[in-house]
Structures are given as C-alpha cells and as structure tokens.
PDB file of C-alpha atoms and ligand atoms in Angstrom:
ATOM      1  CA  MET M1354     115.593  88.792  98.487  1.00 42.00           C
ATOM      2  CA  THR M1355     115.862  89.121 102.455  1.00 45.00           C
ATOM      3  CA  ASP M1356     113.362  91.252 104.471  1.00 54.00           C
ATOM      4  CA  SER M1357     115.984  91.877 107.056  1.00 56.00           C
ATOM      5  CA  CYS M1358     117.447  95.357 107.443  1.00 65.00           C
ATOM      6  CA  CYS M1359     121.111  95.464 106.665  1.00 66.00           C
ATOM      7  CA  CYS M1360     121.166  99.188 105.873  1.00 75.00           C
ATOM      8  CA  PRO M1361     123.840 101.564 107.093  1.00 78.00           C
ATOM      9  CA  PRO M1362     123.159 104.351 109.626  1.00 79.00           C
ATOM     10  CA  GLU M1363     122.295 107.044 106.904  1.00 79.00           C
ATOM     11  CA  ALA M1364     119.574 104.567 105.849  1.00 81.00           C
ATOM     12  CA  GLY M1365     118.027 105.099 109.256  1.00 82.00           C
ATOM     13  CA  ASN M1366     118.660 101.526 110.376  1.00 80.00           C
ATOM     14  CA  ALA M1367     118.252 102.547 114.031  1.00 78.00           C
ATOM     15  CA  VAL M1368     114.469 102.924 113.612  1.00 80.00           C
ATOM     16  CA  CYS M1369     113.885 100.547 110.773  1.00 79.00           C
ATOM     17  CA  GLU M1370     110.739  98.236 110.975  1.00 72.00           C
ATOM     18  CA  LEU M1371     112.522  95.350 109.278  1.00 66.00           C
ATOM     19  CA  PRO M1372     114.130  92.888 111.809  1.00 60.00           C
ATOM     20  CA  ALA M1373     117.929  93.774 112.345  1.00 54.00           C
ATOM     21  CA  GLN M1374     120.431  92.171 114.282  1.00 51.00           C
ATOM     22  CA  ASN M1375     122.044  93.832 117.285  1.00 51.00           C
ATOM     23  CA  PHE M1376     119.279  96.401 117.703  1.00 51.00           C
ATOM     24  CA  GLN M1377     117.141  96.547 120.788  1.00 53.00           C
ATOM     25  CA  ARG M1378     113.911  98.201 120.172  1.00 53.00           C
ATOM     26  CA  PRO M1379     112.670 100.858 122.702  1.00 53.00           C
ATOM     27  CA  PRO M1380     109.633  99.751 124.731  1.00 53.00           C
ATOM     28  CA  ARG M1381     106.301 100.446 123.027  1.00 50.00           C
ATOM     29  CA  ALA M1382     104.454 101.656 126.052  1.00 52.00           C
ATOM     30  CA  ALA M1383     103.334 105.113 125.173  1.00 73.00           C
ATOM     31  CA  ASN M1384     103.670 104.716 121.543  1.00 89.00           C
ATOM     32  CA  VAL M1385     100.062 105.652 120.599  1.00 94.00           C
ATOM     33  CA  CYS M1386      99.007 108.381 118.242  1.00 95.00           C
ATOM     34  CA  PRO M1387      96.897 110.898 120.146  1.00 93.00           C
ATOM     35  CA  GLU M1388      94.663 111.358 117.030  1.00 95.00           C
ATOM     36  CA  CYS M1389      94.063 107.809 115.559  1.00 96.00           C
ATOM     37  CA  GLY M1390      95.047 105.631 118.627  1.00 95.00           C
ATOM     38  CA  LYS M1391      97.187 103.447 116.610  1.00 96.00           C
ATOM     39  CA  THR M1392     100.813 102.399 117.591  1.00 96.00           C
ATOM     40  CA  ALA M1393     103.372 104.645 116.035  1.00 96.00           C
ATOM     41  CA  LYS M1394     106.921 103.974 115.416  1.00 94.00           C
ATOM     42  CA  PRO M1395     109.908 105.796 117.059  1.00 95.00           C
ATOM     43  CA  ILE M1396     111.689 108.203 114.762  1.00 95.00           C
ATOM     44  CA  GLN M1397     115.052 109.955 115.303  1.00 95.00           C
ATOM     45  CA  GLY M1398     115.163 113.663 116.177  1.00 94.00           C
ATOM     46  CA  GLN M1399     117.191 114.483 113.198  1.00 95.00           C
ATOM     47  CA  THR M1400     114.364 113.306 110.878  1.00 97.00           C
ATOM     48  CA  VAL M1401     111.790 115.313 112.393  1.00 97.00           C
ATOM     49  CA  LYS M1402     114.067 118.490 112.350  1.00 96.00           C
ATOM     50  CA  ALA M1403     114.995 117.792 108.558  1.00 97.00           C
ATOM     51  CA  LEU M1404     111.378 117.280 107.528  1.00 98.00           C
ATOM     52  CA  LEU M1405     109.322 119.907 109.364  1.00 97.00           C
ATOM     53  CA  SER M1406     108.292 123.207 107.486  1.00 97.00           C
ATOM     54  CA  VAL M1407     107.842 125.110 110.878  1.00 95.00           C
ATOM     55  CA  SER M1408     110.351 126.881 112.685  1.00 95.00           C
ATOM     56  CA  LEU M1409     112.558 124.463 114.692  1.00 94.00           C
ATOM     57  CA  ARG M1410     112.158 126.731 117.924  1.00 92.00           C
ATOM     58  CA  GLU M1411     108.791 124.899 118.111  1.00 87.00           C
ATOM     59  CA  VAL M1412     110.740 121.530 118.262  1.00 89.00           C
ATOM     60  CA  ARG M1413     111.549 120.385 121.898  1.00 86.00           C
ATOM     61  CA  ASP M1414     114.283 117.835 122.561  1.00 86.00           C
ATOM     62  CA  ALA M1415     112.201 114.909 123.097  1.00 88.00           C
ATOM     63  CA  ASP M1416     111.589 111.347 121.596  1.00 90.00           C
ATOM     64  CA  TYR M1417     109.347 111.555 118.564  1.00 95.00           C
ATOM     65  CA  LEU M1418     107.104 109.072 117.048  1.00 96.00           C
ATOM     66  CA  PHE M1419     105.872 108.667 113.371  1.00 97.00           C
ATOM     67  CA  CYS M1420     102.195 107.675 112.611  1.00 97.00           C
ATOM     68  CA  ARG M1421     101.687 105.725 109.615  1.00 97.00           C
ATOM     69  CA  THR M1422      97.941 105.568 109.572  1.00 98.00           C
ATOM     70  CA  GLN M1423      96.731 106.693 105.988  1.00 98.00           C
ATOM     71  CA  THR M1424      93.611 108.545 107.303  1.00 98.00           C
ATOM     72  CA  CYS M1425      95.317 110.324 110.239  1.00 98.00           C
ATOM     73  CA  SER M1426      96.648 113.900 109.701  1.00 98.00           C
ATOM     74  CA  VAL M1427      99.379 113.474 112.409  1.00 98.00           C
ATOM     75  CA  VAL M1428     102.942 112.788 111.147  1.00 98.00           C
ATOM     76  CA  TYR M1429     105.006 113.327 114.114  1.00 97.00           C
ATOM     77  CA  PHE M1430     104.305 113.620 117.761  1.00 96.00           C
ATOM     78  CA  SER M1431     106.087 113.136 121.006  1.00 93.00           C
ATOM     79  CA  PRO M1432     104.448 111.161 123.939  1.00 86.00           C
ATOM     80  CA  ASP M1433     106.043 113.636 126.668  1.00 78.00           C
ATOM     81  CA  ASP M1434     104.773 116.877 124.880  1.00 72.00           C
ATOM     82  CA  ALA M1435     101.241 117.836 123.737  1.00 77.00           C
ATOM     83  CA  ARG M1436     102.622 119.113 120.377  1.00 84.00           C
ATOM     84  CA  VAL M1437     101.682 117.102 117.325  1.00 94.00           C
ATOM     85  CA  PHE M1438     102.973 117.989 113.774  1.00 97.00           C
ATOM     86  CA  THR M1439     100.498 117.178 110.952  1.00 98.00           C
ATOM     87  CA  VAL M1440     100.969 116.613 107.202  1.00 98.00           C
ATOM     88  CA  GLU M1441     100.678 120.429 106.345  1.00 97.00           C
ATOM     89  CA  GLN M1442     103.809 120.890 108.639  1.00 97.00           C
ATOM     90  CA  VAL M1443     105.913 118.404 106.869  1.00 98.00           C
ATOM     91  CA  ARG M1444     108.071 119.628 103.960  1.00 97.00           C
ATOM     92  CA  GLU M1445     107.382 116.258 101.868  1.00 97.00           C
ATOM     93  CA  ARG M1446     104.193 114.675 100.777  1.00 97.00           C
ATOM     94  CA  VAL M1447     104.097 111.507 103.009  1.00 98.00           C
ATOM     95  CA  TYR M1448     103.915 108.185 101.302  1.00 98.00           C
ATOM     96  CA  GLN M1449     101.910 106.534 104.028  1.00 98.00           C
ATOM     97  CA  LYS M1450      99.284 109.159 104.017  1.00 98.00           C
ATOM     98  CA  GLU M1451      98.864 109.290 100.273  1.00 97.00           C
ATOM     99  CA  PRO M1452     100.080 105.590  99.144  1.00 96.00           C
ATOM    100  CA  ASP M1453      98.032 105.864  96.005  1.00 94.00           C
ATOM    101  CA  ARG M1454      98.938 109.355  94.651  1.00 97.00           C
ATOM    102  CA  ASP M1455     101.188 109.253  91.476  1.00 97.00           C
ATOM    103  CA  ASP M1456     103.149 112.361  92.373  1.00 97.00           C
ATOM    104  CA  VAL M1457     104.170 111.200  95.926  1.00 98.00           C
ATOM    105  CA  PHE M1458     107.476 109.546  96.481  1.00 98.00           C
ATOM    106  CA  VAL M1459     107.945 106.076  97.758  1.00 98.00           C
ATOM    107  CA  CYS M1460     111.821 106.390  97.559  1.00 98.00           C
ATOM    108  CA  TYR M1461     112.895 109.927  98.668  1.00 97.00           C
ATOM    109  CA  CYS M1462     116.574 109.569  98.299  1.00 97.00           C
ATOM    110  CA  PHE M1463     116.582 108.313  94.773  1.00 97.00           C
ATOM    111  CA  ARG M1464     113.349 109.944  93.844  1.00 97.00           C
ATOM    112  CA  HIS M1465     111.046 107.286  92.574  1.00 97.00           C
ATOM    113  CA  THR M1466     107.536 108.213  92.633  1.00 98.00           C
ATOM    114  CA  VAL M1467     104.390 105.914  93.116  1.00 98.00           C
ATOM    115  CA  GLY M1468     103.232 106.991  89.476  1.00 98.00           C
ATOM    116  CA  HIS M1469     106.535 105.704  88.044  1.00 97.00           C
ATOM    117  CA  ILE M1470     106.478 102.514  89.869  1.00 97.00           C
ATOM    118  CA  ARG M1471     103.036 102.028  88.727  1.00 96.00           C
ATOM    119  CA  THR M1472     103.163 102.746  85.150  1.00 96.00           C
ATOM    120  CA  THR M1473     106.615 101.372  84.217  1.00 97.00           C
ATOM    121  CA  THR M1474     107.403  97.667  83.112  1.00 96.00           C
ATOM    122  CA  PRO M1475     107.859  94.729  85.503  1.00 96.00           C
ATOM    123  CA  GLU M1476     111.443  94.737  84.395  1.00 97.00           C
ATOM    124  CA  THR M1477     111.975  98.357  85.287  1.00 97.00           C
ATOM    125  CA  ARG M1478     110.454  97.777  88.676  1.00 97.00           C
ATOM    126  CA  VAL M1479     113.086  94.952  89.461  1.00 97.00           C
ATOM    127  CA  ALA M1480     115.711  97.358  88.063  1.00 98.00           C
ATOM    128  CA  ILE M1481     114.430 100.169  90.442  1.00 97.00           C
ATOM    129  CA  VAL M1482     114.849  97.931  93.462  1.00 97.00           C
ATOM    130  CA  ASP M1483     118.211  96.803  92.558  1.00 97.00           C
ATOM    131  CA  ASP M1484     119.213 100.251  91.992  1.00 96.00           C
ATOM    132  CA  ILE M1485     118.019 101.285  95.434  1.00 97.00           C
ATOM    133  CA  ASN M1486     119.806  98.389  96.990  1.00 96.00           C
ATOM    134  CA  ILE M1487     122.971  99.468  95.128  1.00 96.00           C
ATOM    135  CA  GLY M1488     122.482 103.101  96.303  1.00 96.00           C
ATOM    136  CA  ILE M1489     122.206 102.159  99.909  1.00 95.00           C
ATOM    137  CA  ASN M1490     124.955  99.834  99.886  1.00 95.00           C
ATOM    138  CA  ALA M1491     127.172 102.778  98.433  1.00 96.00           C
ATOM    139  CA  GLY M1492     126.112 105.031 101.107  1.00 95.00           C
ATOM    140  CA  GLN M1493     124.370 107.292  98.856  1.00 96.00           C
ATOM    141  CA  CYS M1494     121.138 107.284 100.736  1.00 95.00           C
ATOM    142  CA  ALA M1495     120.054 109.620 103.500  1.00 96.00           C
ATOM    143  CA  CYS M1496     116.659 108.083 104.360  1.00 96.00           C
ATOM    144  CA  ASP M1497     116.987 109.634 108.100  1.00 96.00           C
ATOM    145  CA  LEU M1498     116.981 113.032 106.575  1.00 97.00           C
ATOM    146  CA  ARG M1499     114.765 112.723 103.461  1.00 97.00           C
ATOM    147  CA  ASN M1500     112.256 110.022 103.883  1.00 98.00           C
ATOM    148  CA  PRO M1501     109.486 111.203 106.481  1.00 98.00           C
ATOM    149  CA  GLN M1502     109.531 107.732 108.081  1.00 97.00           C
ATOM    150  CA  GLY M1503     113.249 108.230 108.862  1.00 97.00           C
ATOM    151  CA  SER M1504     114.390 104.735 107.588  1.00 96.00           C
ATOM    152  CA  CYS M1505     114.891 102.973 104.294  1.00 94.00           C
ATOM    153  CA  CYS M1506     112.065 102.841 101.785  1.00 96.00           C
ATOM    154  CA  LEU M1507     112.559  99.180 100.504  1.00 96.00           C
ATOM    155  CA  GLY M1508     109.759  97.766 102.532  1.00 96.00           C
ATOM    156  CA  ASN M1509     107.509 100.326 101.061  1.00 97.00           C
ATOM    157  CA  VAL M1510     108.709  99.911  97.502  1.00 98.00           C
ATOM    158  CA  ARG M1511     108.266  96.011  97.581  1.00 97.00           C
ATOM    159  CA  GLY M1512     104.776  96.451  99.202  1.00 97.00           C
ATOM    160  CA  LEU M1513     103.930  98.999  96.437  1.00 97.00           C
ATOM    161  CA  ILE M1514     105.133  96.767  93.747  1.00 97.00           C
ATOM    162  CA  LYS M1515     103.149  93.898  95.110  1.00 97.00           C
ATOM    163  CA  ARG M1516     100.000  95.971  95.161  1.00 96.00           C
ATOM    164  CA  VAL M1517     100.535  97.143  91.726  1.00 95.00           C
ATOM    165  CA  GLU M1518     101.248  93.696  90.227  1.00 94.00           C
ATOM    166  CA  ALA M1519      98.082  92.077  92.142  1.00 94.00           C
ATOM    167  CA  SER M1520      95.811  94.930  90.625  1.00 90.00           C
ATOM    168  CA  ALA M1521      97.249  94.204  87.256  1.00 83.00           C
ATOM    169  CA  VAL M1522      96.395  90.463  87.564  1.00 81.00           C
ATOM    170  CA  VAL M1523      92.860  91.472  88.658  1.00 78.00           C
ATOM    171  CA  MET M1524      92.435  93.851  85.710  1.00 74.00           C
ATOM    172  CA  ALA M1525      93.704  91.248  83.109  1.00 75.00           C
ATOM    173  CA  HIS M1526      90.980  88.842  84.110  1.00 72.00           C
TER     174      HIS M1526
HETATM  175 ZN1   ZN L1848      97.692 108.804 113.762  1.00 80.77          ZN
END
C-alpha cells in the first residue's frame, strides 16, 4: 500500500495531496481561507463548476482553493476575489466538513458512505479499498467532477478506516 498518487487525470491527480512524481505544486503564498485562516488546497476550476449549486454566472475564471477545516463553512474561495462559496452552495455534502456523518460519502465516484465503512466488516473495508483502486486504474473515476476536494478519495478512505478501527479497539477494552 503506497501513499503516493499514481492516479490518472480524471482522479484529480493535478491537485492531489499525495506526493506525485513530475508535479510542481503552485506556490502557497495566498492560500489561506478568509474564514478560518488555515491553508487551503488548490483546486481545478472544473471541480468548482461541477460542485456548485449556484448559477455559474457567479463564478469568475480565477484560481480557486478548497478549505478542509471541519468547523469552517467555506468550501471554495479565490484569493483574487472576495467571493466565497459555503457548504450551502455545494451540491454534495462535503466529507471534510462532516467526517462522522454516516450518510455522507467518503468515496463519491463509487459511492461509499462513512456509515457503510464504519459498520461493515474489516474484510469488506479491505475489499472496498481494493475496489476503489481497481476503479481508478480502470479510468472509471471522476474525482475532479464528483469529489468536492477535486482529487481522489483514497487518503480519506484509508484515514477513515484507521479511525474506525482505532475506535473499535478502544471500545473492545
Ligand atoms: Zn476555512
């Protein structure tokens, strides 16, 4: 199990957080969320356009960033623009904002919810990660258009599984 991103373009590899070869990250100077002050991650314009529920007449052609802070209502914003888009203006519930809600997707392309990952068996969790990998390698994902973070969900799925299994160990003692 490697933590590097070897995903195809439709998995949003251009903005993936995982280390990728041959990809220069843009400078992080102004990448701070105007609401929570935390560093946000660059996101492709097509992700913002695909995920917003507002008229795209309100979306300027600018560089957008994605705020991952759980307690912050801002999802997308542009450093060059006063405009911010909050959770109410996004068509999907955002995993980073509600990571413990059972009906929120953690994998948007192949539709795995937090609740399913949490309640299923450890064997099925392994099978889900394998299935996501197979889907990505087969070019069946569209993380740049379906996942609000605009890149592949594997890091989130693995992180969620670790959290679920750690809390199961705590509860068993
Ligand atoms: Zn924020």
